[in-house]
Coordinates of C-alpha atoms and ligand atoms in Angstrom, one line a residue:
M1 CA 6.9 30.9 13.1
T2 CA 5.8 30.2 9.5
S3 CA 7.0 26.9 8.1
L4 CA 6.0 25.5 4.8
F5 CA 5.6 21.7 4.7
T6 CA 3.2 21.0 1.9
T7 CA 1.0 23.1 -0.5
A8 CA -2.0 21.5 1.3
D9 CA -1.2 23.8 4.2
L10 CA -1.7 26.8 2.0
A11 CA -5.2 28.3 1.5
A12 CA -6.0 29.6 -2.0
G13 CA -5.5 33.2 -0.8
E14 CA -2.0 32.4 0.6
I15 CA -1.0 30.8 -2.8
D16 CA -2.2 34.0 -4.6
Q17 CA -0.2 36.1 -2.1
I18 CA 3.0 34.1 -2.7
I19 CA 2.5 34.3 -6.5
E20 CA 1.9 38.1 -6.3
S21 CA 5.0 38.5 -4.1
S22 CA 7.1 36.3 -6.5
R23 CA 6.1 38.6 -9.4
S24 CA 7.1 41.7 -7.4
F25 CA 10.5 40.2 -6.6
R26 CA 10.9 39.1 -10.3
N27 CA 10.1 42.7 -11.5
N28 CA 12.2 44.1 -8.6
S29 CA 9.2 46.2 -7.8
S30 CA 9.7 45.5 -4.1
G31 CA 13.1 47.3 -4.2
S32 CA 16.1 45.6 -2.6
P33 CA 14.9 44.0 0.7
S34 CA 17.3 43.4 3.5
L35 CA 15.8 40.8 5.8
N36 CA 18.8 40.5 8.2
A37 CA 18.2 36.8 8.8
T38 CA 20.4 33.7 8.4
V39 CA 19.1 30.9 6.2
A40 CA 20.5 27.4 6.2
T41 CA 20.1 24.9 3.4
V42 CA 20.3 21.4 4.9
F43 CA 20.0 18.9 2.1
F44 CA 20.4 15.2 2.7
E45 CA 19.6 14.3 -0.9
P46 CA 21.2 15.6 -4.1
S47 CA 19.9 18.8 -5.7
T48 CA 21.0 21.3 -8.3
R49 CA 18.2 23.7 -9.0
T50 CA 16.3 23.7 -5.7
R51 CA 19.4 24.2 -3.5
L52 CA 21.0 26.9 -5.8
S53 CA 17.7 28.8 -6.2
F54 CA 17.1 28.8 -2.5
E55 CA 20.6 30.1 -1.9
L56 CA 20.3 32.8 -4.6
A57 CA 16.8 33.7 -3.3
A58 CA 18.2 34.1 0.3
A59 CA 21.1 36.2 -0.9
R60 CA 18.9 38.5 -3.0
L61 CA 16.8 39.1 0.2
G62 CA 19.9 40.2 2.0
C63 CA 20.1 37.1 4.1
S64 CA 23.3 35.3 5.2
V65 CA 23.3 31.9 3.8
V66 CA 25.0 28.8 5.3
S67 CA 25.0 25.5 3.3
F68 CA 25.2 22.1 5.0
D69 CA 26.9 19.3 3.0
P70 CA 26.2 15.9 4.6
T71 CA 29.1 14.2 2.8
S72 CA 31.7 16.4 4.5
S73 CA 29.8 16.9 7.8
S74 CA 30.1 15.2 11.2
L75 CA 27.3 12.8 10.1
A76 CA 30.3 10.8 8.8
K77 CA 31.5 10.5 12.4
G78 CA 28.1 9.2 13.6
E79 CA 26.3 12.4 14.6
S80 CA 22.5 12.1 14.5
L81 CA 20.1 14.1 12.4
K82 CA 18.7 15.7 15.6
D83 CA 22.1 16.8 16.8
T84 CA 23.0 18.0 13.3
V85 CA 20.0 20.3 12.9
Q86 CA 20.1 21.5 16.5
T87 CA 23.8 22.5 15.9
V88 CA 22.8 24.4 12.7
A89 CA 20.1 26.2 14.7
A90 CA 22.5 27.0 17.6
L91 CA 24.9 28.6 15.1
G92 CA 22.2 31.2 14.5
A93 CA 20.1 30.0 11.6
D94 CA 16.7 31.7 11.6
V95 CA 15.2 29.5 8.8
L96 CA 16.1 25.9 7.9
I97 CA 15.5 24.6 4.4
I98 CA 15.4 20.9 4.5
R99 CA 15.5 18.1 1.9
H100 CA 15.3 14.5 3.2
S101 CA 14.2 11.1 2.0
E102 CA 11.9 10.5 5.0
V103 CA 8.4 11.9 4.8
G104 CA 7.7 14.3 7.7
T105 CA 11.3 15.2 8.5
P106 CA 10.5 19.0 8.1
E107 CA 7.9 18.9 10.9
T108 CA 10.3 16.9 13.1
V109 CA 13.1 19.4 12.5
E110 CA 10.8 22.3 13.3
R111 CA 9.9 20.5 16.6
W112 CA 13.6 19.8 17.5
T113 CA 14.9 23.3 16.7
G114 CA 12.0 25.7 17.1
C115 CA 13.0 27.3 13.8
P116 CA 10.6 27.7 10.8
V117 CA 11.4 25.0 8.3
I118 CA 10.8 25.1 4.5
N119 CA 10.4 21.7 2.9
A120 CA 12.7 21.4 -0.1
G121 CA 11.4 17.8 -0.8
D122 CA 10.6 15.0 1.6
G123 CA 10.4 11.5 0.3
R124 CA 7.4 11.0 -2.0
R125 CA 5.3 13.5 -0.2
A126 CA 5.9 17.1 -1.1
H127 CA 8.1 19.7 -2.8
P128 CA 5.9 22.8 -2.3
T129 CA 8.2 25.4 -3.8
Q130 CA 8.5 23.4 -7.1
T131 CA 4.7 23.4 -7.2
L132 CA 4.6 27.2 -6.7
A133 CA 7.3 27.8 -9.4
D134 CA 5.3 25.6 -11.8
L135 CA 2.1 27.4 -11.0
L136 CA 3.8 30.8 -11.7
T137 CA 5.1 29.4 -15.0
I138 CA 1.7 28.3 -16.2
L139 CA 0.0 31.5 -15.0
D140 CA 2.5 33.5 -16.9
R141 CA 1.6 31.7 -20.1
F142 CA -2.2 31.2 -19.7
G143 CA -3.2 34.0 -17.4
A144 CA -5.3 31.6 -15.2
I145 CA -5.2 28.0 -14.4
D146 CA -9.0 27.5 -14.3
G147 CA -9.9 25.3 -17.3
V148 CA -6.4 24.6 -18.4
R149 CA -6.0 21.0 -19.5
V150 CA -2.9 19.5 -17.8
G151 CA -1.5 16.1 -18.4
L152 CA 0.9 14.7 -15.8
I153 CA 2.9 12.0 -17.5
G154 CA 5.1 9.4 -15.9
D155 CA 6.0 8.1 -12.4
I156 CA 3.3 9.9 -10.5
V157 CA 3.1 7.4 -7.7
N158 CA 6.7 7.9 -6.6
S159 CA 6.8 11.7 -7.3
R160 CA 6.6 14.4 -4.6
V161 CA 6.4 16.9 -7.4
A162 CA 3.3 15.3 -8.8
R163 CA 1.6 15.2 -5.4
G164 CA 1.9 19.0 -5.1
L165 CA 0.5 19.5 -8.6
L166 CA -2.3 17.1 -7.8
D167 CA -3.1 19.1 -4.7
V168 CA -3.0 22.6 -6.2
F169 CA -4.0 22.4 -9.9
P170 CA -7.5 20.7 -9.4
R171 CA -8.2 23.1 -6.4
M172 CA -7.6 26.0 -8.8
G173 CA -9.9 24.6 -11.5
A174 CA -7.4 22.9 -13.9
D175 CA -8.6 19.8 -15.7
V176 CA -5.9 17.2 -14.8
T177 CA -5.3 13.8 -16.3
M178 CA -2.6 11.4 -15.1
I179 CA -1.0 9.3 -17.8
G180 CA 1.4 6.4 -17.5
P181 CA 1.7 2.7 -17.0
P182 CA -0.9 1.4 -14.4
T183 CA 1.9 0.8 -11.9
F184 CA 2.7 4.6 -11.9
L185 CA -0.9 5.8 -11.5
P186 CA -2.3 6.3 -8.0
E187 CA -6.0 6.7 -7.2
W188 CA -6.6 10.5 -6.9
P189 CA -10.1 11.9 -6.3
G190 CA -11.4 14.2 -9.0
V191 CA -8.5 13.4 -11.4
K192 CA -8.8 11.3 -14.6
S193 CA -6.2 8.8 -15.6
S194 CA -5.2 7.1 -18.8
T195 CA -2.6 4.5 -19.9
S196 CA -2.5 5.9 -23.5
L197 CA -0.4 9.1 -24.0
D198 CA -1.3 9.1 -27.7
D199 CA -5.0 9.3 -26.9
V200 CA -4.7 12.2 -24.6
L201 CA -1.8 14.3 -25.9
P202 CA -3.6 16.3 -28.6
S203 CA -6.1 17.6 -26.1
L204 CA -3.6 19.0 -23.6
D205 CA -2.6 22.6 -23.0
V206 CA 0.2 21.7 -20.5
V207 CA 2.3 18.6 -21.0
Y208 CA 4.0 18.0 -17.6
L209 CA 6.6 15.2 -17.9
L210 CA 8.1 13.4 -14.9
R211 CA 11.2 11.3 -14.8
V212 CA 11.0 7.7 -13.4
Q213 CA 12.1 8.0 -9.8
K214 CA 14.5 5.1 -9.9
E215 CA 15.8 6.0 -6.4
R216 CA 12.4 5.6 -4.9
G217 CA 11.4 2.3 -6.5
G218 CA 10.2 3.6 -9.8
K219 CA 12.5 1.2 -11.8
D220 CA 10.3 -1.7 -10.7
G221 CA 7.2 -0.1 -12.4
Y222 CA 8.2 -0.5 -16.0
P223 CA 10.2 -2.9 -18.2
S224 CA 13.0 -0.7 -19.7
D225 CA 13.9 2.8 -20.6
G226 CA 13.4 1.9 -24.3
E227 CA 9.9 0.6 -23.8
Y228 CA 9.1 3.5 -21.6
R229 CA 10.1 6.0 -24.3
Q230 CA 8.1 4.0 -26.9
R231 CA 4.9 4.3 -24.9
F232 CA 5.2 7.4 -22.7
G233 CA 8.2 9.4 -24.0
L234 CA 7.5 12.8 -25.5
T235 CA 9.3 12.0 -28.7
E236 CA 9.7 14.5 -31.6
A237 CA 7.1 12.5 -33.5
R238 CA 4.6 12.6 -30.7
A239 CA 5.2 16.3 -30.1
A240 CA 4.0 16.9 -33.6
S241 CA 0.5 16.0 -32.4
L242 CA 0.3 18.7 -29.8
N243 CA -2.2 21.5 -30.1
P244 CA -0.7 24.7 -31.4
D245 CA -0.6 26.5 -28.0
A246 CA 0.5 23.6 -25.9
V247 CA 3.5 24.0 -23.6
I248 CA 5.9 21.4 -22.1
L249 CA 7.0 21.4 -18.5
H250 CA 9.4 19.2 -16.5
P251 CA 10.7 19.8 -13.0
G252 CA 14.2 18.4 -13.8
P253 CA 16.5 16.7 -13.7
L254 CA 15.7 15.4 -17.3
N255 CA 16.5 12.0 -18.7
R256 CA 16.8 13.0 -22.3
G257 CA 16.0 10.2 -24.7
V258 CA 13.7 8.5 -22.1
E259 CA 10.7 10.7 -21.0
I260 CA 11.6 13.5 -23.4
D261 CA 13.6 13.8 -26.6
A262 CA 16.4 16.3 -26.5
S263 CA 15.0 18.3 -29.4
V264 CA 11.7 18.6 -27.6
A265 CA 13.3 19.7 -24.3
D266 CA 15.2 22.4 -26.2
G267 CA 12.3 23.3 -28.5
K268 CA 10.1 26.4 -28.6
R269 CA 7.2 24.9 -26.6
S270 CA 9.5 24.0 -23.7
L271 CA 9.1 26.1 -20.5
I272 CA 11.6 24.0 -18.6
L273 CA 14.1 26.8 -18.0
S274 CA 11.3 29.2 -17.1
Q275 CA 10.4 26.8 -14.3
V276 CA 14.0 26.9 -13.1
A277 CA 14.2 30.7 -13.4
N278 CA 10.8 31.2 -11.6
G279 CA 12.2 29.1 -8.7
V280 CA 14.2 32.1 -7.5
P281 CA 11.5 34.7 -7.0
V282 CA 9.1 32.0 -5.7
R283 CA 11.7 31.0 -3.1
M284 CA 12.3 34.6 -2.2
A285 CA 8.6 35.0 -1.5
V286 CA 8.6 31.8 0.6
I287 CA 11.7 32.7 2.6
E288 CA 10.3 36.2 3.3
R289 CA 7.0 34.6 4.5
S290 CA 9.0 32.4 6.9
V291 CA 11.2 35.3 8.2
V292 CA 8.5 37.9 8.6
G293 CA 5.5 35.6 9.2
S294 CA 2.4 35.5 7.1
Ligands
CP1 N1 13.2 19.8 -9.4 C1 14.2 19.6 -8.5 O1 13.9 19.4 -7.3 O2 15.5 19.6 -8.9 P1 16.8 19.3 -8.1 O3 16.7 17.9 -7.5 O4 17.9 19.6 -9.0 O5 16.7 20.3 -6.9

């Protein structure tokens, strides 16, 4: 059984293997696989890109896909999480893809069901397939991540996306700086921090923006959207100070006009839609790993 809970569970060689496999799927150099497995997406929090890309990935691997929607499920009649996931497993799911607000739910679901579980985001902790899609996007542009100067900007303390990047990027030799108001900056060994975006921006190769996680308490960490934009938003004026080869990433969903101006999000430096597109082959590689074992 090969679950994926956090990137911290992946050794460097396993990350390389997933990236290589993702590239093969993207180039279709693996042919058309047929895994003969059933994959269930069980999301207890909203999602657009993660859920759809997992479902597309599973379909492209030849899997059957079932999609659980909590709002129209028997949860509304008082069914528990445990009974819900055991029901999905009893219906024949071979792999469960879980998103939940509680940290550690993927491990609990693996224990309850005996199925491999892929974490599609749990609380503030981890969103490993987002990290892997981001890594692939940066590797496509820079060839390697060693020495690449990455700025993580925004609500880092409340972000599961940021935690994955803070795990993987320094391990692979990136030079990472966290930037935001002091309330958004956790202590992180080996990673620099700054409260001035204007000071750091011109030195970055990768500008990685995060939205304020209002649903996880982020709204208490800054005065207003307007002030946030003024100090930490990647405005059109600020983007003019970027170095010529710098690129812009954002995991989505975007708050245009807050952490990023619309013209910057849609501009030529933006790799935001590449991150989304890379989510499909990366999730194909991760589902295949869960089905066939690593
Ligand atoms: N990046 C991300 O997790 O987006 P969704 O919430 O739309 O899946």
